[in-house]
PDB file of C-alpha atoms and ligand atoms in Angstrom:
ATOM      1  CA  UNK A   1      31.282  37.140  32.219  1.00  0.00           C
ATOM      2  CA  UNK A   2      31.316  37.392  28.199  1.00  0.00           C
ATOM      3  CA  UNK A   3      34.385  38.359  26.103  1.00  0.00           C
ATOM      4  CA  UNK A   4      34.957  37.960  22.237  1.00  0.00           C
ATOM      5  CA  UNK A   5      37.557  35.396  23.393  1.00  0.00           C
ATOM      6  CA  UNK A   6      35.317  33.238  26.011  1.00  0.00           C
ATOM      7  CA  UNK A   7      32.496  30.534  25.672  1.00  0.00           C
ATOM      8  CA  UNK A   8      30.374  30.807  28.778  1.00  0.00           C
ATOM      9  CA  UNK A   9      28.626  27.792  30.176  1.00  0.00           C
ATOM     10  CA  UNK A  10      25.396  27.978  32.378  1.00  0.00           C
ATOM     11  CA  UNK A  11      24.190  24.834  33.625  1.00  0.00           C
ATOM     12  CA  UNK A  12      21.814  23.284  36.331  1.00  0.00           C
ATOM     13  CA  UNK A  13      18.299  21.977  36.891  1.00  0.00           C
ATOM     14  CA  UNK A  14      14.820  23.102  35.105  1.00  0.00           C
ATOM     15  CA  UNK A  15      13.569  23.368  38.459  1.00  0.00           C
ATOM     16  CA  UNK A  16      14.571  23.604  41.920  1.00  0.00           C
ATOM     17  CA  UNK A  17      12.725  20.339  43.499  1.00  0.00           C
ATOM     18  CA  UNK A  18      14.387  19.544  46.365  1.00  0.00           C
ATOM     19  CA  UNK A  19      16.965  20.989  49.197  1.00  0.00           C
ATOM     20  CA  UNK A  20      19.352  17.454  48.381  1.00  0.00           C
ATOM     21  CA  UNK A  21      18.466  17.746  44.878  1.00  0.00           C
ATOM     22  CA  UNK A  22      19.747  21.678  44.389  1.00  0.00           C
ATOM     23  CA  UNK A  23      22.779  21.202  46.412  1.00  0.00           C
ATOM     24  CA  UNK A  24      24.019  17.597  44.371  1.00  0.00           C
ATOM     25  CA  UNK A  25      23.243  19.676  41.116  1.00  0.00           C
ATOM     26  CA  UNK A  26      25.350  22.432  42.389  1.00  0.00           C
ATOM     27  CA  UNK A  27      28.305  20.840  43.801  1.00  0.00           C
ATOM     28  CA  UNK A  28      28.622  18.543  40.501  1.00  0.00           C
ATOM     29  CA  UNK A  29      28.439  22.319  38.675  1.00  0.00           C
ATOM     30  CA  UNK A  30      31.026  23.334  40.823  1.00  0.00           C
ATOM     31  CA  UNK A  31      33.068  20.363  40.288  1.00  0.00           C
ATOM     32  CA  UNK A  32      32.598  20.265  36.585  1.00  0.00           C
ATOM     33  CA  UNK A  33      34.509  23.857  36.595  1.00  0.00           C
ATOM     34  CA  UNK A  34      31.390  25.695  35.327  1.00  0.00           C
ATOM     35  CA  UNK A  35      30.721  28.871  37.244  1.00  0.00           C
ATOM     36  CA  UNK A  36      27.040  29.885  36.957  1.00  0.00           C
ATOM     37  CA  UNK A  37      24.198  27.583  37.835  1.00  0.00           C
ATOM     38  CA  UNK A  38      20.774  27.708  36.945  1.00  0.00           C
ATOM     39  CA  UNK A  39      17.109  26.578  38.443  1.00  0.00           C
ATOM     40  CA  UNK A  40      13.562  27.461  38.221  1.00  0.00           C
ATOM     41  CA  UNK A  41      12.190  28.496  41.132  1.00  0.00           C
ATOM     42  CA  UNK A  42       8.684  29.965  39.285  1.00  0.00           C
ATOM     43  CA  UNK A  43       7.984  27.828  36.617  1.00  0.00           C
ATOM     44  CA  UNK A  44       5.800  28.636  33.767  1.00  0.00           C
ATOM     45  CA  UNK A  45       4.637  25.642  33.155  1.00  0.00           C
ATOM     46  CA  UNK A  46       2.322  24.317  29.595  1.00  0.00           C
ATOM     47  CA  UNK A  47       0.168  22.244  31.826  1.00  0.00           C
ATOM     48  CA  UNK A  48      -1.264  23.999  35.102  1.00  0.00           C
ATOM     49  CA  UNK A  49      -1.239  20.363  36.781  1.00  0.00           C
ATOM     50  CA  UNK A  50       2.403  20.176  35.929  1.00  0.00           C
ATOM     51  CA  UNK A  51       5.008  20.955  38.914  1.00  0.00           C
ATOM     52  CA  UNK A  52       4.664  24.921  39.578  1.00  0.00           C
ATOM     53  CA  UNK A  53       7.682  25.003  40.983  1.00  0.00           C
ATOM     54  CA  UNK A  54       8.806  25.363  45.061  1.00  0.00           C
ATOM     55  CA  UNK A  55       8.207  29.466  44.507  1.00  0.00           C
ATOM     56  CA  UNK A  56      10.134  31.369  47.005  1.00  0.00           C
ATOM     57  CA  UNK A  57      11.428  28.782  48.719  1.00  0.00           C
ATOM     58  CA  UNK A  58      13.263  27.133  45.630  1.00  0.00           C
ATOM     59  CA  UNK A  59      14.777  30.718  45.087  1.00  0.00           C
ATOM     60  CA  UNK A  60      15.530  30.767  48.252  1.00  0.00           C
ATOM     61  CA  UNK A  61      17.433  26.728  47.753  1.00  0.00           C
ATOM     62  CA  UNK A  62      18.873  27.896  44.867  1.00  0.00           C
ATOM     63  CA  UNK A  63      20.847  30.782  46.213  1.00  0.00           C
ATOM     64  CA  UNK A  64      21.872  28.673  49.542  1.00  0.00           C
ATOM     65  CA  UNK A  65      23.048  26.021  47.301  1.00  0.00           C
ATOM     66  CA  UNK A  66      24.945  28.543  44.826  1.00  0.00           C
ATOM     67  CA  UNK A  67      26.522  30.593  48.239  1.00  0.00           C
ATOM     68  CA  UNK A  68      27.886  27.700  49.175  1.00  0.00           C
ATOM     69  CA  UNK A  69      29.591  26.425  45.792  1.00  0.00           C
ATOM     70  CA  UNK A  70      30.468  29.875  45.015  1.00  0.00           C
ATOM     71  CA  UNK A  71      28.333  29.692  42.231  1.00  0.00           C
ATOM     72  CA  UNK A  72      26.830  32.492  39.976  1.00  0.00           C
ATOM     73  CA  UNK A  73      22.828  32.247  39.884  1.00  0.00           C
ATOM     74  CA  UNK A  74      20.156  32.480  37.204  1.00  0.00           C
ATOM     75  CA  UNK A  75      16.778  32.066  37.628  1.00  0.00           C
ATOM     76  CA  UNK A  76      13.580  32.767  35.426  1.00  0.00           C
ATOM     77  CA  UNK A  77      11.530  35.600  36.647  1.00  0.00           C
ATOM     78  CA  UNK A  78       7.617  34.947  35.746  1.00  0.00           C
ATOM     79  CA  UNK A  79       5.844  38.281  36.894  1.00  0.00           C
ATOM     80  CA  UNK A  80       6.011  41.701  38.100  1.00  0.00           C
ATOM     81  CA  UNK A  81       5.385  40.445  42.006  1.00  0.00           C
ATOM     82  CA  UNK A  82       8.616  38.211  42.348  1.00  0.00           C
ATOM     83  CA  UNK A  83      11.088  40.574  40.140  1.00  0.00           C
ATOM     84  CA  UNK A  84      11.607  42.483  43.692  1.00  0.00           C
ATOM     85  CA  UNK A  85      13.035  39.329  44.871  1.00  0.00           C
ATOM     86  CA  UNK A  86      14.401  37.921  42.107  1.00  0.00           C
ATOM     87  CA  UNK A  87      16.642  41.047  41.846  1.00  0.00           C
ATOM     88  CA  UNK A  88      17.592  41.206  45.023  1.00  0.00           C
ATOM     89  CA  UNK A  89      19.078  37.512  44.902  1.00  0.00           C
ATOM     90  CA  UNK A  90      19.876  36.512  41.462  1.00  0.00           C
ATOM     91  CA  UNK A  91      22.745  37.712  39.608  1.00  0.00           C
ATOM     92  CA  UNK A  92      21.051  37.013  36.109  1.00  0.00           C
ATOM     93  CA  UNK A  93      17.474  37.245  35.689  1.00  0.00           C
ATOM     94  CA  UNK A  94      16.278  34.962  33.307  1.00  0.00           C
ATOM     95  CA  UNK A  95      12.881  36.159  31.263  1.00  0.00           C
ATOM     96  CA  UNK A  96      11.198  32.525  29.592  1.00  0.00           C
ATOM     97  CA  UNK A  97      10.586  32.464  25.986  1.00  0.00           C
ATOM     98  CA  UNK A  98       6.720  32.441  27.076  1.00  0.00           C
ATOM     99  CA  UNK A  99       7.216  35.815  28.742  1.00  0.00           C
ATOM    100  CA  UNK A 100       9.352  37.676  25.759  1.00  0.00           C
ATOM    101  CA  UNK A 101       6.842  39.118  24.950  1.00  0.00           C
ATOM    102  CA  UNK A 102       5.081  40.555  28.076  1.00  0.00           C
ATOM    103  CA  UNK A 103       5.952  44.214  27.266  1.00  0.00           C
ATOM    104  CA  UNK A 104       5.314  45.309  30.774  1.00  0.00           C
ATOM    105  CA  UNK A 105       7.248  42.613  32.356  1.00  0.00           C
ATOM    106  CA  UNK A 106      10.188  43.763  30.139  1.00  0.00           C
ATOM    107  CA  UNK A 107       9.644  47.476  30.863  1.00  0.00           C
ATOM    108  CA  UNK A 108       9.693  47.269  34.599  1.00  0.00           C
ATOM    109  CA  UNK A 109      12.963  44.357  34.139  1.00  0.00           C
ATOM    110  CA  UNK A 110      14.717  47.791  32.683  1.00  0.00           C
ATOM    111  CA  UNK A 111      13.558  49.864  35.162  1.00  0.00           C
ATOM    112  CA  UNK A 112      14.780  47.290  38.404  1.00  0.00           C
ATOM    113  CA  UNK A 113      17.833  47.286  36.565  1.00  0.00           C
ATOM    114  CA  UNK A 114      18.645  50.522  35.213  1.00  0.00           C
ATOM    115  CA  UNK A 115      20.801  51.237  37.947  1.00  0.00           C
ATOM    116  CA  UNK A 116      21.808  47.969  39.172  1.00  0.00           C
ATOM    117  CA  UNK A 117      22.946  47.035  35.454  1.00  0.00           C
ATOM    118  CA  UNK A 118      21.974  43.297  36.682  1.00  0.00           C
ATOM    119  CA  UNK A 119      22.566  40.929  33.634  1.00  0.00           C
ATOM    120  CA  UNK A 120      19.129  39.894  32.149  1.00  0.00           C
ATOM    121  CA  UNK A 121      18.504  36.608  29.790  1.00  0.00           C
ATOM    122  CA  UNK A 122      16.337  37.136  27.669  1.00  0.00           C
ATOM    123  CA  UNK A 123      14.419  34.099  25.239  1.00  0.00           C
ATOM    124  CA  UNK A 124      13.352  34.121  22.586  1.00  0.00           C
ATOM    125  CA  UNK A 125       9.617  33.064  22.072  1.00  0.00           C
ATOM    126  CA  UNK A 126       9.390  29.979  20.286  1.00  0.00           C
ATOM    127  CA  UNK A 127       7.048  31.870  18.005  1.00  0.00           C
ATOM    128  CA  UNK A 128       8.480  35.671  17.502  1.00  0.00           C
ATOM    129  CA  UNK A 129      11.277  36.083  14.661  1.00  0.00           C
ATOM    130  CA  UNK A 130      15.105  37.362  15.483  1.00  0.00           C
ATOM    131  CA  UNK A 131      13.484  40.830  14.930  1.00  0.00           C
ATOM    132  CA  UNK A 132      11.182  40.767  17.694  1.00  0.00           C
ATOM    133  CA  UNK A 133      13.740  39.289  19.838  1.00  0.00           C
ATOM    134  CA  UNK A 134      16.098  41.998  19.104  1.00  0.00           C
ATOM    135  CA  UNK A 135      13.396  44.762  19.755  1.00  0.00           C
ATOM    136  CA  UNK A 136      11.728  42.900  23.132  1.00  0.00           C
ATOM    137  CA  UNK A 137      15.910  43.697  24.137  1.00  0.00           C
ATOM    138  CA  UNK A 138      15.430  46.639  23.087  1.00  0.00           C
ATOM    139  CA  UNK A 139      12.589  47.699  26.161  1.00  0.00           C
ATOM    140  CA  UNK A 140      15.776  46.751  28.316  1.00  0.00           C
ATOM    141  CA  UNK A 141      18.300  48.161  26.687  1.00  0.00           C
ATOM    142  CA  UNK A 142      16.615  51.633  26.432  1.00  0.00           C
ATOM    143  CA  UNK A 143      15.700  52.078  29.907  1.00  0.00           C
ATOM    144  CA  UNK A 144      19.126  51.976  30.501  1.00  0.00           C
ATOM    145  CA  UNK A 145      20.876  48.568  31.308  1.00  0.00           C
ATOM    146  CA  UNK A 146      23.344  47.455  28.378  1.00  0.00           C
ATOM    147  CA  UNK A 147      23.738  43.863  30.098  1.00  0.00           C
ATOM    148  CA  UNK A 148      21.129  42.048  28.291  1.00  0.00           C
ATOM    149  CA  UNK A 149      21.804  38.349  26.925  1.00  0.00           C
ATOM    150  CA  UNK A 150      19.914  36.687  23.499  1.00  0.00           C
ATOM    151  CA  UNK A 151      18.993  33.377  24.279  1.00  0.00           C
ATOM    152  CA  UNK A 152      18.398  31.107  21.379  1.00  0.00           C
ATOM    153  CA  UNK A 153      16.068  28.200  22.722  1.00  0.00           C
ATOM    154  CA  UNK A 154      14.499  26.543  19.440  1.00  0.00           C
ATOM    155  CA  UNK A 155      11.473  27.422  17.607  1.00  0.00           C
ATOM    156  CA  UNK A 156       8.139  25.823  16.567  1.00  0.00           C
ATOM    157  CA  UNK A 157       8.403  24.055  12.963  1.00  0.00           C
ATOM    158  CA  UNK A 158       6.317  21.180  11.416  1.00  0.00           C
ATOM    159  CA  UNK A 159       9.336  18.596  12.431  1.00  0.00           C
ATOM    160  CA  UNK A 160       8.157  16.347  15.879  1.00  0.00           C
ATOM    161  CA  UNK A 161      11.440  14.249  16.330  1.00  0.00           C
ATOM    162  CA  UNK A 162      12.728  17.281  18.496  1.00  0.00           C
ATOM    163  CA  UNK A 163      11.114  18.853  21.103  1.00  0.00           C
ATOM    164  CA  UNK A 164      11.702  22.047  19.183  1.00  0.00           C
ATOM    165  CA  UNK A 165      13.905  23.830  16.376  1.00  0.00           C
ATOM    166  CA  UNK A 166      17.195  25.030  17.380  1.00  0.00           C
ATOM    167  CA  UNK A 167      17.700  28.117  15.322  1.00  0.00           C
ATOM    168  CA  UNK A 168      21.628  28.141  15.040  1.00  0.00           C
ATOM    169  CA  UNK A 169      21.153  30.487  11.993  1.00  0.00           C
ATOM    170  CA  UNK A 170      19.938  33.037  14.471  1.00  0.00           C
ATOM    171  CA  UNK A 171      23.664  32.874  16.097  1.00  0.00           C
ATOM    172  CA  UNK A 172      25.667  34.092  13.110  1.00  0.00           C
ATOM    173  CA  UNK A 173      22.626  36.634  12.400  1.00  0.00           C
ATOM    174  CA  UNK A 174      22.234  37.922  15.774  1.00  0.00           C
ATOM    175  CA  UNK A 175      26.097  38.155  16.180  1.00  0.00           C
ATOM    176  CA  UNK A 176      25.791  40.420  13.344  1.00  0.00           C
ATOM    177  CA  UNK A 177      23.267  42.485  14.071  1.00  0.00           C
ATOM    178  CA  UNK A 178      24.137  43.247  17.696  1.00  0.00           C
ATOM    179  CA  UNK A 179      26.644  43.382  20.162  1.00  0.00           C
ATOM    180  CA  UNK A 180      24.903  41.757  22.995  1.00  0.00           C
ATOM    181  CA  UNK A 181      26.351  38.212  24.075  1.00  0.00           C
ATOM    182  CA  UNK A 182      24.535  35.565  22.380  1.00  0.00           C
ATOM    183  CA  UNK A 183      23.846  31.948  24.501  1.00  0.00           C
ATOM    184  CA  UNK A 184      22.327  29.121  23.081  1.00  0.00           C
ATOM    185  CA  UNK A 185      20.024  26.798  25.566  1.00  0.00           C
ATOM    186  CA  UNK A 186      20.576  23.119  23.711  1.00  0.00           C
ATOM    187  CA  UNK A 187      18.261  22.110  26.066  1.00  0.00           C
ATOM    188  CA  UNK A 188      14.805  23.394  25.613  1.00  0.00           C
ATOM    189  CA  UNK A 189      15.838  23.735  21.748  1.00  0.00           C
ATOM    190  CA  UNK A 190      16.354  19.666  21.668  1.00  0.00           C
ATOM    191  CA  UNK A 191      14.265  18.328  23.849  1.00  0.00           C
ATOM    192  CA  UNK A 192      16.666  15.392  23.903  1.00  0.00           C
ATOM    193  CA  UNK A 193      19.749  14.796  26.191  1.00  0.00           C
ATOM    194  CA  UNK A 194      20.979  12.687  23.194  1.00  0.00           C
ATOM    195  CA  UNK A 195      21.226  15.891  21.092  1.00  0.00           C
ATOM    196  CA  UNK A 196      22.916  18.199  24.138  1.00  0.00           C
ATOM    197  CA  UNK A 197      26.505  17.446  23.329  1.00  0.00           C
ATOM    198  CA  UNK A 198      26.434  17.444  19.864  1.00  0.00           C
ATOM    199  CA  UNK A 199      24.314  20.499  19.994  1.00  0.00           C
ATOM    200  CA  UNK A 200      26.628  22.479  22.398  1.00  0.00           C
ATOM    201  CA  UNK A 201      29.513  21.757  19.785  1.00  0.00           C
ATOM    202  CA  UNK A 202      27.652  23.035  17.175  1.00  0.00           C
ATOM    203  CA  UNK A 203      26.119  26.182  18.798  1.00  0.00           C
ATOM    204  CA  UNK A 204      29.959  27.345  19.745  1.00  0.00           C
ATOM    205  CA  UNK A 205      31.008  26.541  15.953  1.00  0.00           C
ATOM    206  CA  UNK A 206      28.842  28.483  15.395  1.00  0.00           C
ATOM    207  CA  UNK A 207      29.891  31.289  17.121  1.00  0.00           C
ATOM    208  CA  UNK A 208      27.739  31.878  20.166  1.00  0.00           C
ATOM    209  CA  UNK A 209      29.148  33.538  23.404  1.00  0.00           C
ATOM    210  CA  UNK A 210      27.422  31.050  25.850  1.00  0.00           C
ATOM    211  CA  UNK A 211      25.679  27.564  25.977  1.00  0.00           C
ATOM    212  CA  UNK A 212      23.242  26.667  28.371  1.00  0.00           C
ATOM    213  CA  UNK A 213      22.269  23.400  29.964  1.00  0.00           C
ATOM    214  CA  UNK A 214      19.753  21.533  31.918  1.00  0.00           C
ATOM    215  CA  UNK A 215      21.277  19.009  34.655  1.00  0.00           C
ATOM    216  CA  UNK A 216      19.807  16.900  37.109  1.00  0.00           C
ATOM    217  CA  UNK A 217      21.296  14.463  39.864  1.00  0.00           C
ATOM    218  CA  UNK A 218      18.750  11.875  38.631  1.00  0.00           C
ATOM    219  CA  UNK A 219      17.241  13.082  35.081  1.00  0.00           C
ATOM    220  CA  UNK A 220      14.582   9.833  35.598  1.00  0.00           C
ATOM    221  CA  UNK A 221      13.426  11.424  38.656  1.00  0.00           C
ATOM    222  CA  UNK A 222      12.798  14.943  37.724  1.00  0.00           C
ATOM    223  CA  UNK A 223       9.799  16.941  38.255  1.00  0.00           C
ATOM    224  CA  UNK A 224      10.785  18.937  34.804  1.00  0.00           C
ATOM    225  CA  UNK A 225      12.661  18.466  31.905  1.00  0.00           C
ATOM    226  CA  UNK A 226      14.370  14.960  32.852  1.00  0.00           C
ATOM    227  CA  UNK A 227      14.126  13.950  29.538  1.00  0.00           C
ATOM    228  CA  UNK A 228      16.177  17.333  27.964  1.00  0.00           C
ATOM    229  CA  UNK A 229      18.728  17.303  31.196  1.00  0.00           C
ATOM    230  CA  UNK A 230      21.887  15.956  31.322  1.00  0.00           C
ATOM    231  CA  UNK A 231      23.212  13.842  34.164  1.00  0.00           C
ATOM    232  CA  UNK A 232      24.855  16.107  36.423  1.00  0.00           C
ATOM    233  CA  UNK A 233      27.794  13.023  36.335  1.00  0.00           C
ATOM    234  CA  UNK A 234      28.309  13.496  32.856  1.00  0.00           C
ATOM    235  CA  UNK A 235      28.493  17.347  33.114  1.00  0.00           C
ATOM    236  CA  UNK A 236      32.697  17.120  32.607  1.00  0.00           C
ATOM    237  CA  UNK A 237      32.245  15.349  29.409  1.00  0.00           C
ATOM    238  CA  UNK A 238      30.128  18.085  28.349  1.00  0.00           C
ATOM    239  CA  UNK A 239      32.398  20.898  29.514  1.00  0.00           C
ATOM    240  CA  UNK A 240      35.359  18.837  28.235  1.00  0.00           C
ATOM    241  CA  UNK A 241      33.086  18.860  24.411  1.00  0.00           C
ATOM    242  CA  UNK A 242      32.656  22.754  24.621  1.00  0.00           C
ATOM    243  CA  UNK A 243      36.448  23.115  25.925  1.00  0.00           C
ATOM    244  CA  UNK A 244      37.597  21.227  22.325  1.00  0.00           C
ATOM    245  CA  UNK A 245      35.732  23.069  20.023  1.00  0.00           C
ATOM    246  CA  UNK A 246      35.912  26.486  22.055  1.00  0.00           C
ATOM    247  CA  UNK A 247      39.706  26.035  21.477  1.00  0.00           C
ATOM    248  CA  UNK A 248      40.127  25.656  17.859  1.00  0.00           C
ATOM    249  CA  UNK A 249      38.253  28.854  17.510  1.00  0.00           C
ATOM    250  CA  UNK A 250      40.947  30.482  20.099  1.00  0.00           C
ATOM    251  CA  UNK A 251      38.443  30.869  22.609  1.00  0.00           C
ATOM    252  CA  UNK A 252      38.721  29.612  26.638  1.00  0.00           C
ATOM    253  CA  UNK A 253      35.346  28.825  28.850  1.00  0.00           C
ATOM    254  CA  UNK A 254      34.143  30.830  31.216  1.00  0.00           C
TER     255      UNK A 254
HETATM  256  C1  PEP B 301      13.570  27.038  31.347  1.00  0.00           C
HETATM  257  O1  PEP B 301      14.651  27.619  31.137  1.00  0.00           O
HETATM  258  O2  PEP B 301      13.437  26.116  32.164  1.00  0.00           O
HETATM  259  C2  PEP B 301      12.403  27.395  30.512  1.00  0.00           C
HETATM  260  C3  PEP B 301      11.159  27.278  30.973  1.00  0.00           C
HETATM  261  O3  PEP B 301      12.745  27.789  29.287  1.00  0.00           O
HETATM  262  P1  PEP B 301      11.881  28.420  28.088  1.00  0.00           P
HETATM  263  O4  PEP B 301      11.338  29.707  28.617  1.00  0.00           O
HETATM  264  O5  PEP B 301      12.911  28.607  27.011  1.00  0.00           O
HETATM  265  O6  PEP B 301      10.828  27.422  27.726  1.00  0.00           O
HETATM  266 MN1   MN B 302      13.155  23.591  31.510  1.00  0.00          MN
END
């Protein structure tokens, strides 16, 4: 799924709303040539009387939808009492930048998946510093799974005209300092679909193995995130952005 020579592109909803609304977002992932789709199932949200999220039966949505478009899965995993599940079904388990720092959330991720060897996404907390990214890996890495992902997702500054701070000088750092693949989620570190292209261009200049994307059929509509999600109808532009600037650094998507 990652190689020195490939970008990898992730892409699909915030959440998982709607049976019509997982399978559209999937079969325009599918179509855009993008191989592993995305949606919240448990959502962790800021507000408690924002959308929660359809719980298992979103997971259980997302994977019909991704079965049928022969689609690769990755979902967020919120607590100990769905990681059962969620490791059972997923093929990458995502862990939300509000949870990267739940120390027994990330111990019992590496012990699911010390045999399995199941690909975990990790965030990085809006608040914690590349260090404390690279060590909240670390309670993964140690029990035994290597597969771990960094996912750079902006950070909290003074600045207000994005949603957040996308740290693309933790790219060039964390590609130094580790080995581990290193995806960049323009999404939640915008806040703006104006910003996702130009964004994605600039997180694979700067070197990162991965960008990730929100997309929704109808980003007006959404119950999450509509206003950081790209319309799933413009998700071949986007691929055919990453695709350009992928290539003058020798590199093909994945
Ligand atoms: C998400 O991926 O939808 C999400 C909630 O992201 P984050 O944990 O980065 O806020
Ligand atoms: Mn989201």
């Amino acid at each position: 799924m990652f190689a020195s020579d490939k970008v990898t592109l992730i892409a699909g909803p915030c959440s998982v709303e709607t049976r019509e609304q997982v399978f559209a977002a999937a079969k325009a992932v599918k179509e855009a040539g993008i191989k592993i789709f995305r949606g919240g199932a448990y959502k962790p949200r800021t507000s408690p009387y924002s959308f929660q999220g359809l719980g298992d039966e979103g997971l259980e949505l997302l994977v019909e939808a991704a079965k049928n478009y022969g689609l690769m899965t990755v979902t967020e995993v919120t607590e100990v009492d769905v990681l059962e599940k969620v490791h059972e079904k997923i093929d990458v388990i995502q862990v939300g930048a509000r949870n990267m720092d739940n120390y027994s959330l990330l111990k019992k991720i590496g012990a699911i998946t010390a045999e399995s060897k199941k690909w975990v996404l990790l965030k990085r907390s809006f608040a914690a510093t590349i260090e404390e990214l690279l060590l909240a890996a670390e309670y993964i890495l140690s029990a035994g799974n290597p597969n771990v992902i960094l996912c750079e997702r902006g950070i909290r500054t003074f600045e207000h005209a994005t949603r957040f701070t996308l740290d693309l000088n933790a790219v060039p750092v964390l590609k130094k300092l580790s080995t581990l693949p290193v995806v960049v989620d323009v999404s939640h570190g915008t806040g703006r679909a104006d910003m996702l292209i130009p964004m994605s261009r600039a997180a694979i200049a700067a070197g990162a193995d991965g960008v990730m994307i929100e997309a929704h059929p109808n980003p007006k509509e959404a119950l999450c995130d509509g206003q950081q999600s790209l319309q799933t109808s413009h998700l071949k532009e986007w691929v055919e952005e990453c695709r350009k600037v992928a290539s003058v650094l020798g590199k093909s998507l994945y």
